[in-house]
Amino acid sequence: MASRVVLRFYNREDPEKRVFMAELEGESLVIGRAKGCHLPLDDDDVSREHAQLDRVGGFWFVSDLESTNGVVVEGQRVRRAKLGHGSKFRVGDTVIEIRDRTAGLGRGR
């Protein structure tokens, strides 16, 4: 079944200023500053390859790729965390919110 998950990106200093939205495609995505990343960010506090999103068993997980500034979920720096509908995590100054539109999948933590 195709994933219907949308990411909402915004700056943590100005949450009303939405950076962009993207629909997740595939089972694994890299977020970072490098142009070759699946989700490239224009954020000086983001490493070239900062974090990875993986879909496992209907759920999404975020993993830190040994970045300088880490991945923060619910105020805690994490190496890996399970994400559900409405989850937010931060890389650099960019906050990313998960919006799951797939009925019954990935809604739990």
PDB file of C-alpha atoms in Angstrom:
ATOM      1  CA  MET A   1       0.000   0.000   0.000  1.00  0.00           C
ATOM      2  CA  ALA A   2       1.344   3.426  -0.903  1.00  0.00           C
ATOM      3  CA  SER A   3       2.122   5.761   1.941  1.00  0.00           C
ATOM      4  CA  ARG A   4       0.015   8.874   2.236  1.00  0.00           C
ATOM      5  CA  VAL A   5       2.168  10.767   4.668  1.00  0.00           C
ATOM      6  CA  VAL A   6       2.810  14.481   4.320  1.00  0.00           C
ATOM      7  CA  LEU A   7       5.615  16.368   6.030  1.00  0.00           C
ATOM      8  CA  ARG A   8       5.101  19.994   7.036  1.00  0.00           C
ATOM      9  CA  PHE A   9       8.360  21.939   7.361  1.00  0.00           C
ATOM     10  CA  TYR A  10       8.729  25.240   9.211  1.00  0.00           C
ATOM     11  CA  ASN A  11      11.327  27.313  11.061  1.00  0.00           C
ATOM     12  CA  ARG A  12      11.262  26.868  14.846  1.00  0.00           C
ATOM     13  CA  GLU A  13      11.790  30.615  15.355  1.00  0.00           C
ATOM     14  CA  ASP A  14       8.782  31.500  13.175  1.00  0.00           C
ATOM     15  CA  PRO A  15       6.267  28.594  13.102  1.00  0.00           C
ATOM     16  CA  GLU A  16       3.758  30.619  11.094  1.00  0.00           C
ATOM     17  CA  LYS A  17       6.220  30.867   8.220  1.00  0.00           C
ATOM     18  CA  ARG A  18       5.763  27.502   6.529  1.00  0.00           C
ATOM     19  CA  VAL A  19       8.814  26.451   4.583  1.00  0.00           C
ATOM     20  CA  PHE A  20       7.136  23.747   2.475  1.00  0.00           C
ATOM     21  CA  MET A  21       5.200  20.485   2.488  1.00  0.00           C
ATOM     22  CA  ALA A  22       6.226  17.191   0.896  1.00  0.00           C
ATOM     23  CA  GLU A  23       4.533  13.832   0.467  1.00  0.00           C
ATOM     24  CA  LEU A  24       6.668  10.887   1.494  1.00  0.00           C
ATOM     25  CA  GLU A  25       7.436   8.397  -1.244  1.00  0.00           C
ATOM     26  CA  GLY A  26       9.349   5.176  -0.818  1.00  0.00           C
ATOM     27  CA  GLU A  27      10.484   3.345   2.282  1.00  0.00           C
ATOM     28  CA  SER A  28      13.601   5.354   3.187  1.00  0.00           C
ATOM     29  CA  LEU A  29      14.471   9.050   2.805  1.00  0.00           C
ATOM     30  CA  VAL A  30      17.498  11.145   3.747  1.00  0.00           C
ATOM     31  CA  ILE A  31      17.075  14.712   5.043  1.00  0.00           C
ATOM     32  CA  GLY A  32      20.004  17.108   4.862  1.00  0.00           C
ATOM     33  CA  ARG A  33      21.671  20.127   3.305  1.00  0.00           C
ATOM     34  CA  ALA A  34      23.194  18.203   0.379  1.00  0.00           C
ATOM     35  CA  LYS A  35      21.468  18.640  -2.967  1.00  0.00           C
ATOM     36  CA  GLY A  36      21.424  14.834  -3.422  1.00  0.00           C
ATOM     37  CA  CYS A  37      19.225  14.260  -0.360  1.00  0.00           C
ATOM     38  CA  HIS A  38      15.623  13.167  -0.888  1.00  0.00           C
ATOM     39  CA  LEU A  39      14.543  16.156   1.201  1.00  0.00           C
ATOM     40  CA  PRO A  40      17.200  18.901   0.900  1.00  0.00           C
ATOM     41  CA  LEU A  41      16.936  21.757   3.412  1.00  0.00           C
ATOM     42  CA  ASP A  42      18.361  25.261   3.225  1.00  0.00           C
ATOM     43  CA  ASP A  43      19.322  25.407   6.922  1.00  0.00           C
ATOM     44  CA  ASP A  44      22.896  26.142   8.022  1.00  0.00           C
ATOM     45  CA  ASP A  45      22.379  24.112  11.223  1.00  0.00           C
ATOM     46  CA  VAL A  46      21.549  20.945   9.258  1.00  0.00           C
ATOM     47  CA  SER A  47      24.354  18.545   8.306  1.00  0.00           C
ATOM     48  CA  ARG A  48      24.860  17.495   4.683  1.00  0.00           C
ATOM     49  CA  GLU A  49      23.188  14.144   5.494  1.00  0.00           C
ATOM     50  CA  HIS A  50      21.465  14.837   8.803  1.00  0.00           C
ATOM     51  CA  ALA A  51      18.666  12.315   9.357  1.00  0.00           C
ATOM     52  CA  GLN A  52      16.920   9.381   7.754  1.00  0.00           C
ATOM     53  CA  LEU A  53      13.221   8.506   7.735  1.00  0.00           C
ATOM     54  CA  ASP A  54      12.395   4.811   7.380  1.00  0.00           C
ATOM     55  CA  ARG A  55       9.048   3.082   7.051  1.00  0.00           C
ATOM     56  CA  VAL A  56       8.973  -0.177   8.993  1.00  0.00           C
ATOM     57  CA  GLY A  57       5.803  -2.213   9.446  1.00  0.00           C
ATOM     58  CA  GLY A  58       3.502   0.698   8.677  1.00  0.00           C
ATOM     59  CA  PHE A  59       5.282   3.139  10.987  1.00  0.00           C
ATOM     60  CA  TRP A  60       7.871   5.848  10.333  1.00  0.00           C
ATOM     61  CA  PHE A  61      11.114   6.126  12.294  1.00  0.00           C
ATOM     62  CA  VAL A  62      13.596   8.995  12.288  1.00  0.00           C
ATOM     63  CA  SER A  63      17.298   8.254  12.811  1.00  0.00           C
ATOM     64  CA  ASP A  64      20.181  10.666  13.353  1.00  0.00           C
ATOM     65  CA  LEU A  65      22.955  10.089  10.804  1.00  0.00           C
ATOM     66  CA  GLU A  66      25.657  11.204  13.258  1.00  0.00           C
ATOM     67  CA  SER A  67      24.860  14.845  12.581  1.00  0.00           C
ATOM     68  CA  THR A  68      26.540  17.682  14.448  1.00  0.00           C
ATOM     69  CA  ASN A  69      23.337  19.162  15.932  1.00  0.00           C
ATOM     70  CA  GLY A  70      21.316  15.976  16.276  1.00  0.00           C
ATOM     71  CA  VAL A  71      17.649  15.121  15.907  1.00  0.00           C
ATOM     72  CA  VAL A  72      15.268  16.375  18.593  1.00  0.00           C
ATOM     73  CA  VAL A  73      11.918  14.681  19.293  1.00  0.00           C
ATOM     74  CA  GLU A  74       9.686  16.062  22.057  1.00  0.00           C
ATOM     75  CA  GLY A  75      12.562  18.124  23.450  1.00  0.00           C
ATOM     76  CA  GLN A  76      14.995  15.199  23.646  1.00  0.00           C
ATOM     77  CA  ARG A  77      17.959  14.531  21.396  1.00  0.00           C
ATOM     78  CA  VAL A  78      17.508  11.010  19.985  1.00  0.00           C
ATOM     79  CA  ARG A  79      19.425   8.532  17.871  1.00  0.00           C
ATOM     80  CA  ARG A  80      16.207   6.898  16.652  1.00  0.00           C
ATOM     81  CA  ALA A  81      12.530   7.464  17.408  1.00  0.00           C
ATOM     82  CA  LYS A  82       9.191   6.100  16.263  1.00  0.00           C
ATOM     83  CA  LEU A  83       6.894   8.746  14.784  1.00  0.00           C
ATOM     84  CA  GLY A  84       3.127   8.852  14.532  1.00  0.00           C
ATOM     85  CA  HIS A  85       0.489  11.176  13.150  1.00  0.00           C
ATOM     86  CA  GLY A  86       1.141  14.663  14.524  1.00  0.00           C
ATOM     87  CA  SER A  87       4.685  13.879  15.688  1.00  0.00           C
ATOM     88  CA  LYS A  88       7.193  16.713  15.359  1.00  0.00           C
ATOM     89  CA  PHE A  89      10.947  16.494  15.222  1.00  0.00           C
ATOM     90  CA  ARG A  90      13.665  19.068  14.690  1.00  0.00           C
ATOM     91  CA  VAL A  91      16.808  19.054  12.575  1.00  0.00           C
ATOM     92  CA  GLY A  92      18.800  22.267  12.871  1.00  0.00           C
ATOM     93  CA  ASP A  93      16.288  25.133  12.960  1.00  0.00           C
ATOM     94  CA  THR A  94      13.742  23.214  10.892  1.00  0.00           C
ATOM     95  CA  VAL A  95      10.762  21.553  12.558  1.00  0.00           C
ATOM     96  CA  ILE A  96       9.161  18.695  10.634  1.00  0.00           C
ATOM     97  CA  GLU A  97       5.627  17.548  11.428  1.00  0.00           C
ATOM     98  CA  ILE A  98       4.232  14.177  10.289  1.00  0.00           C
ATOM     99  CA  ARG A  99       0.698  14.144   8.910  1.00  0.00           C
ATOM    100  CA  ASP A 100      -0.420  10.561   8.208  1.00  0.00           C
ATOM    101  CA  ARG A 101      -3.268  10.316   5.734  1.00  0.00           C
ATOM    102  CA  THR A 102      -3.165   6.538   5.410  1.00  0.00           C
ATOM    103  CA  ALA A 103      -6.146   5.061   7.251  1.00  0.00           C
ATOM    104  CA  GLY A 104      -5.012   2.891  10.132  1.00  0.00           C
ATOM    105  CA  LEU A 105      -1.262   3.067   9.488  1.00  0.00           C
ATOM    106  CA  GLY A 106       1.416   4.815  11.499  1.00  0.00           C
ATOM    107  CA  ARG A 107      -0.899   6.548  13.904  1.00  0.00           C
ATOM    108  CA  GLY A 108       0.570   5.181  17.117  1.00  0.00           C
ATOM    109  CA  ARG A 109       3.767   5.857  18.965  1.00  0.00           C
TER     110      ARG A 109
END
